[in-house]
CSV table of C-alpha atoms and ligand atoms in Angstrom, one decimal:
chain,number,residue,atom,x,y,z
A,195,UNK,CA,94.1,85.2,81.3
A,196,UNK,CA,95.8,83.7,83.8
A,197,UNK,CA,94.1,80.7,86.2
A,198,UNK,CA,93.8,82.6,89.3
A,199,UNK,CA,91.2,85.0,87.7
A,200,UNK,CA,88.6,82.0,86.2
A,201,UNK,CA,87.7,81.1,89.6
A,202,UNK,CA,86.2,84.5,90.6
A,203,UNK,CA,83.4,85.9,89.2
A,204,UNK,CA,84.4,89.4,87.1
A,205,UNK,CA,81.9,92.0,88.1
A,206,UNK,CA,83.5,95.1,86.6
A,207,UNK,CA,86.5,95.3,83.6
A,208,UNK,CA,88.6,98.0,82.2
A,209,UNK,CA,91.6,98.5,79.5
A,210,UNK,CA,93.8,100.6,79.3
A,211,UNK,CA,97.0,101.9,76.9
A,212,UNK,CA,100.2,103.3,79.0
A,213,UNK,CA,102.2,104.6,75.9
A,214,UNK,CA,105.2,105.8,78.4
A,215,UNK,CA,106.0,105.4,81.7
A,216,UNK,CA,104.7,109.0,82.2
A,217,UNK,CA,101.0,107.6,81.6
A,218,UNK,CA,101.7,104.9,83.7
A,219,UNK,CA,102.7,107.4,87.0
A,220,UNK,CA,99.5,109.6,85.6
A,221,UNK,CA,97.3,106.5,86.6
A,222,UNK,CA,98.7,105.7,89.9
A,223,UNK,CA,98.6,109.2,90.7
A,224,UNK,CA,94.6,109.2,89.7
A,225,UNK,CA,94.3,106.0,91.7
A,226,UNK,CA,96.4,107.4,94.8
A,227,UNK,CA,93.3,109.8,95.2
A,228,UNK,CA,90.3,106.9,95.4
A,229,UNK,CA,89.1,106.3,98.8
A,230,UNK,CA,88.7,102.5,98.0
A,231,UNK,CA,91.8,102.1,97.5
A,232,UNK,CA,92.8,102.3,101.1
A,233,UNK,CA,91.2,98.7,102.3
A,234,UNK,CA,92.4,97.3,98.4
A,235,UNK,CA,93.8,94.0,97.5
A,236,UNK,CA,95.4,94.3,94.0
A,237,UNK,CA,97.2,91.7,92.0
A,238,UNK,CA,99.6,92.6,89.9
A,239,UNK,CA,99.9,90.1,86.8
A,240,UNK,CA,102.5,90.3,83.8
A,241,UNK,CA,105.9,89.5,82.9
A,242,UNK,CA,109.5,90.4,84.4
A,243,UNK,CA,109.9,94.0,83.5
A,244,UNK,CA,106.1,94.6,82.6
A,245,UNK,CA,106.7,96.9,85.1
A,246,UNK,CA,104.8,95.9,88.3
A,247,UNK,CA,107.2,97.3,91.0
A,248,UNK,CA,107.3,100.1,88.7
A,249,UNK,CA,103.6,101.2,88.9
A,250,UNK,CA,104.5,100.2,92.6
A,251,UNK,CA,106.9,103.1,93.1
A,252,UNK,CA,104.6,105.6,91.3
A,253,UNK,CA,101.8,104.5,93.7
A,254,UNK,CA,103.5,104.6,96.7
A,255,UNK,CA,105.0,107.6,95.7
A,256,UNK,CA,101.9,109.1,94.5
A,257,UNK,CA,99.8,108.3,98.4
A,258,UNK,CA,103.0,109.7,100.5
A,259,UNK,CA,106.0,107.3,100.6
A,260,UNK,CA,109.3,109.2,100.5
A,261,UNK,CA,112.9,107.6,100.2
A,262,UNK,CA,113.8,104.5,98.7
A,263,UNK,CA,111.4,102.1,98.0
A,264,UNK,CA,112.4,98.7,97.5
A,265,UNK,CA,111.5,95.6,95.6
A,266,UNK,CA,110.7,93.4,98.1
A,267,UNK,CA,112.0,89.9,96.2
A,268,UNK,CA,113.9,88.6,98.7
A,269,UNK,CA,111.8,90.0,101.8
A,270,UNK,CA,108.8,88.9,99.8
A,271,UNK,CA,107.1,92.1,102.0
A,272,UNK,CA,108.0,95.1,101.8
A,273,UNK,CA,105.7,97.2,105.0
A,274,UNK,CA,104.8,101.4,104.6
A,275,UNK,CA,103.5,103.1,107.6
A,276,UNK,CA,101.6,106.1,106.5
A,277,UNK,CA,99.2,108.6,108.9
A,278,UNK,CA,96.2,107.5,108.1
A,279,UNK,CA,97.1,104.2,105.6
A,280,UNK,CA,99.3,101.2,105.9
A,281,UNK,CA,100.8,99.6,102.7
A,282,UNK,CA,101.7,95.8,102.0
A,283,UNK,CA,103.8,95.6,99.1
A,284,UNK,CA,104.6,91.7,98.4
A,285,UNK,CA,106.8,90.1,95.5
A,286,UNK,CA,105.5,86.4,96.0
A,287,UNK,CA,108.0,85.5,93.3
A,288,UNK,CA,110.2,83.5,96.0
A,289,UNK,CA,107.4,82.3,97.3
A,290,UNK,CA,107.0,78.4,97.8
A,291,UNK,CA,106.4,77.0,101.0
A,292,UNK,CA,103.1,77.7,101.7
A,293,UNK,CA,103.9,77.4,106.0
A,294,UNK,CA,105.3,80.8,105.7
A,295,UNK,CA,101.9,82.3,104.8
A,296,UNK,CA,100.8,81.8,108.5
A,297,UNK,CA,104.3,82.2,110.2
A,298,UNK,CA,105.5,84.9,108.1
A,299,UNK,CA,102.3,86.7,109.5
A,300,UNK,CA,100.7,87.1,106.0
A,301,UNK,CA,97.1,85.7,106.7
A,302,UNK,CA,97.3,88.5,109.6
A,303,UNK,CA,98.6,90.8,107.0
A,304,UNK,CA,95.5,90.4,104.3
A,305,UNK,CA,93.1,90.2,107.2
A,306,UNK,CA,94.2,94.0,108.5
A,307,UNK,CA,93.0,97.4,107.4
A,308,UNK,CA,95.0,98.6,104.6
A,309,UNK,CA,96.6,98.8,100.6
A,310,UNK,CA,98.0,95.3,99.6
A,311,UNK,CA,99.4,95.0,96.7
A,312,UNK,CA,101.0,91.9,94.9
A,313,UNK,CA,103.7,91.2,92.9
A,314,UNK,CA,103.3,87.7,91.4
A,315,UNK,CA,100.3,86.1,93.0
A,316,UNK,CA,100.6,83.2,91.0
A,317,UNK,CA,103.1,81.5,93.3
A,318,UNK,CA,101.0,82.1,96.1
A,319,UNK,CA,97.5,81.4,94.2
A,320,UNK,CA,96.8,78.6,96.8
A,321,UNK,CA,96.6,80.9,99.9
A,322,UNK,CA,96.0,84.4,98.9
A,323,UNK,CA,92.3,85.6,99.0
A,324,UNK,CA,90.5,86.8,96.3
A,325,UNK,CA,91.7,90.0,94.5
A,326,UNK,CA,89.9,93.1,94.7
A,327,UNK,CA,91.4,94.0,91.4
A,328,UNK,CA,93.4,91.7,89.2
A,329,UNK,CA,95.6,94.4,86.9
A,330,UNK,CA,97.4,92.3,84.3
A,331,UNK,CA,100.2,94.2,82.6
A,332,UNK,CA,101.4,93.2,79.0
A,333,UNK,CA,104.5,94.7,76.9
A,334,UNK,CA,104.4,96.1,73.8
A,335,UNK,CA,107.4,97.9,73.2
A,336,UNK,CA,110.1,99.7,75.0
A,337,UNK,CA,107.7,102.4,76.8
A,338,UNK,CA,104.3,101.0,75.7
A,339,UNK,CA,102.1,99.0,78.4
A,340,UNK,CA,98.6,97.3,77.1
A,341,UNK,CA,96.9,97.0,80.7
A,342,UNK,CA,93.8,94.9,81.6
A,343,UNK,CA,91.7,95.3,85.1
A,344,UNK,CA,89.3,93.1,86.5
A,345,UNK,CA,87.6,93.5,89.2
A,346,UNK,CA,85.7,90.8,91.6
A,347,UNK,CA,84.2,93.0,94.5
A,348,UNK,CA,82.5,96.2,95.2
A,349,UNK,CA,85.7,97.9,96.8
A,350,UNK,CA,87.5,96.5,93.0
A,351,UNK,CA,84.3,97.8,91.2
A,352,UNK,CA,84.7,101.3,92.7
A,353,UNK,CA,88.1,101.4,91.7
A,354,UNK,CA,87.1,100.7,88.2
A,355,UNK,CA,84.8,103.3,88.0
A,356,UNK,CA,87.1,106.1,89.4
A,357,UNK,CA,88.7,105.7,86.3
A,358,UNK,CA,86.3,106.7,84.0
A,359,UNK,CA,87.3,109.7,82.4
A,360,UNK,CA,90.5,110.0,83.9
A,361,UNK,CA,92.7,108.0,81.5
A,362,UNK,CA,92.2,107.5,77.7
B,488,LIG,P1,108.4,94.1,86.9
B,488,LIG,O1,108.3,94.5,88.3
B,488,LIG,O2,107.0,93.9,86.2
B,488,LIG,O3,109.3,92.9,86.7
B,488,LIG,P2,109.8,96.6,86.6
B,488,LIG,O4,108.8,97.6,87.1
B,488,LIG,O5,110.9,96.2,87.6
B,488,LIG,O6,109.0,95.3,86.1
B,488,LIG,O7,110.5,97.1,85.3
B,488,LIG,C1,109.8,97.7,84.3
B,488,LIG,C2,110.8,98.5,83.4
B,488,LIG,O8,110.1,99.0,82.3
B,488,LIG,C3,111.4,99.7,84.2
B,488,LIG,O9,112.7,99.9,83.8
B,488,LIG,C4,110.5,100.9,83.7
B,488,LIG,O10,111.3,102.1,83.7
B,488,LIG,C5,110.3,100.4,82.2
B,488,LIG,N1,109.1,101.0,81.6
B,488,LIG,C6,109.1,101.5,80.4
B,488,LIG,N2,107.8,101.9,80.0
B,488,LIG,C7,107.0,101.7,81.1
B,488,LIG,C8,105.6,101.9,81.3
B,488,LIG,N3,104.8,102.5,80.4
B,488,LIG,N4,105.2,101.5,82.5
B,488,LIG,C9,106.0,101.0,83.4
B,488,LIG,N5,107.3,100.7,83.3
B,488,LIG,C10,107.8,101.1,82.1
B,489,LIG,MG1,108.9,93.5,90.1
């Protein structure tokens, strides 16, 4: 596991298998429907075409977003403006000068009501708070995804147990 996650206590942790991409839009449409999700901060850990953004797209799809949704690499945000939910969706992957946290508006960002969710948090390990779910995403074929959670607060633990019994 990666550094970020040794600091934080682990209250609650989960695996599970996406054999397809199919399972993987299955979950994010199961985790779409769990009221914690809408204050969440989740990390999204695991290597270039692991398929973070990917989940991304099936999320945001799944909670409301229609047309195009970007991968925010060079924007490092990318905003969504629902009725009732607003949606952070950062790639920190560009990320290193640790001033544009504050003037960049992110501190404001992670302090507001809302679904973050983070692409590479890694690069931006010194400044970003503590995850409500770290969700580490590791390849094992073409289609097949081997996925760890771990949560490290209530609203993380709740989104842990919403999945029981909803994914093999
Ligand atoms: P990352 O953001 O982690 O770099 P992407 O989401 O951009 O990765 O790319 C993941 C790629 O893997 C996409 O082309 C996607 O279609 C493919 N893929 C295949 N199987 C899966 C799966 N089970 N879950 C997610 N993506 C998958
Ligand atoms: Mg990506």
């Amino acid at each position: 596991m990666h550094a970020v996650d040794r600091h934080h206590p682990i209250v609650e942790s989960a695996t599970l298998a996406w054999p397809d991409e199919a399972a993987t839009q299955a979950f994010a449409q199961h985790w779409a429907t769990q009221p914690a999700l809408a204050n969440a901060f989740v990390a999204l850990h695991g290597d270039l075409g692991a398929g973070k953004t990917t989940l991304v797209r099936h999320l945001l799809q799944a909670l409301g977003v229609t047309g195009r949704i970007k991968s925010p690499t060079y924007a490092v945000v990318e905003p969504y403006e629902l009725d009732a939910l607003n949606i952070w969706h950062f790639d920190f992957y560009r990320f290193n000068d640790p001033r544009e946290w504050e003037e960049a508006g992110f501190r404001d960002i992670f302090a507001s009501a809302g679904l973050k969710l983070a692409e590479w948090p890694e690069k931006a390990a010194g400044v970003l708070p503590v995850a409500d779910v770290d969700l580490h995403i590791r390849t094992l074929d073409d289609s097949s995804r081997s996925v760890t959670l771990l949560a490290h607060t209530a609203a993380g633990q709740a989104l842990l147990q919403g999945l029981q019994g909803a994914t093999p």
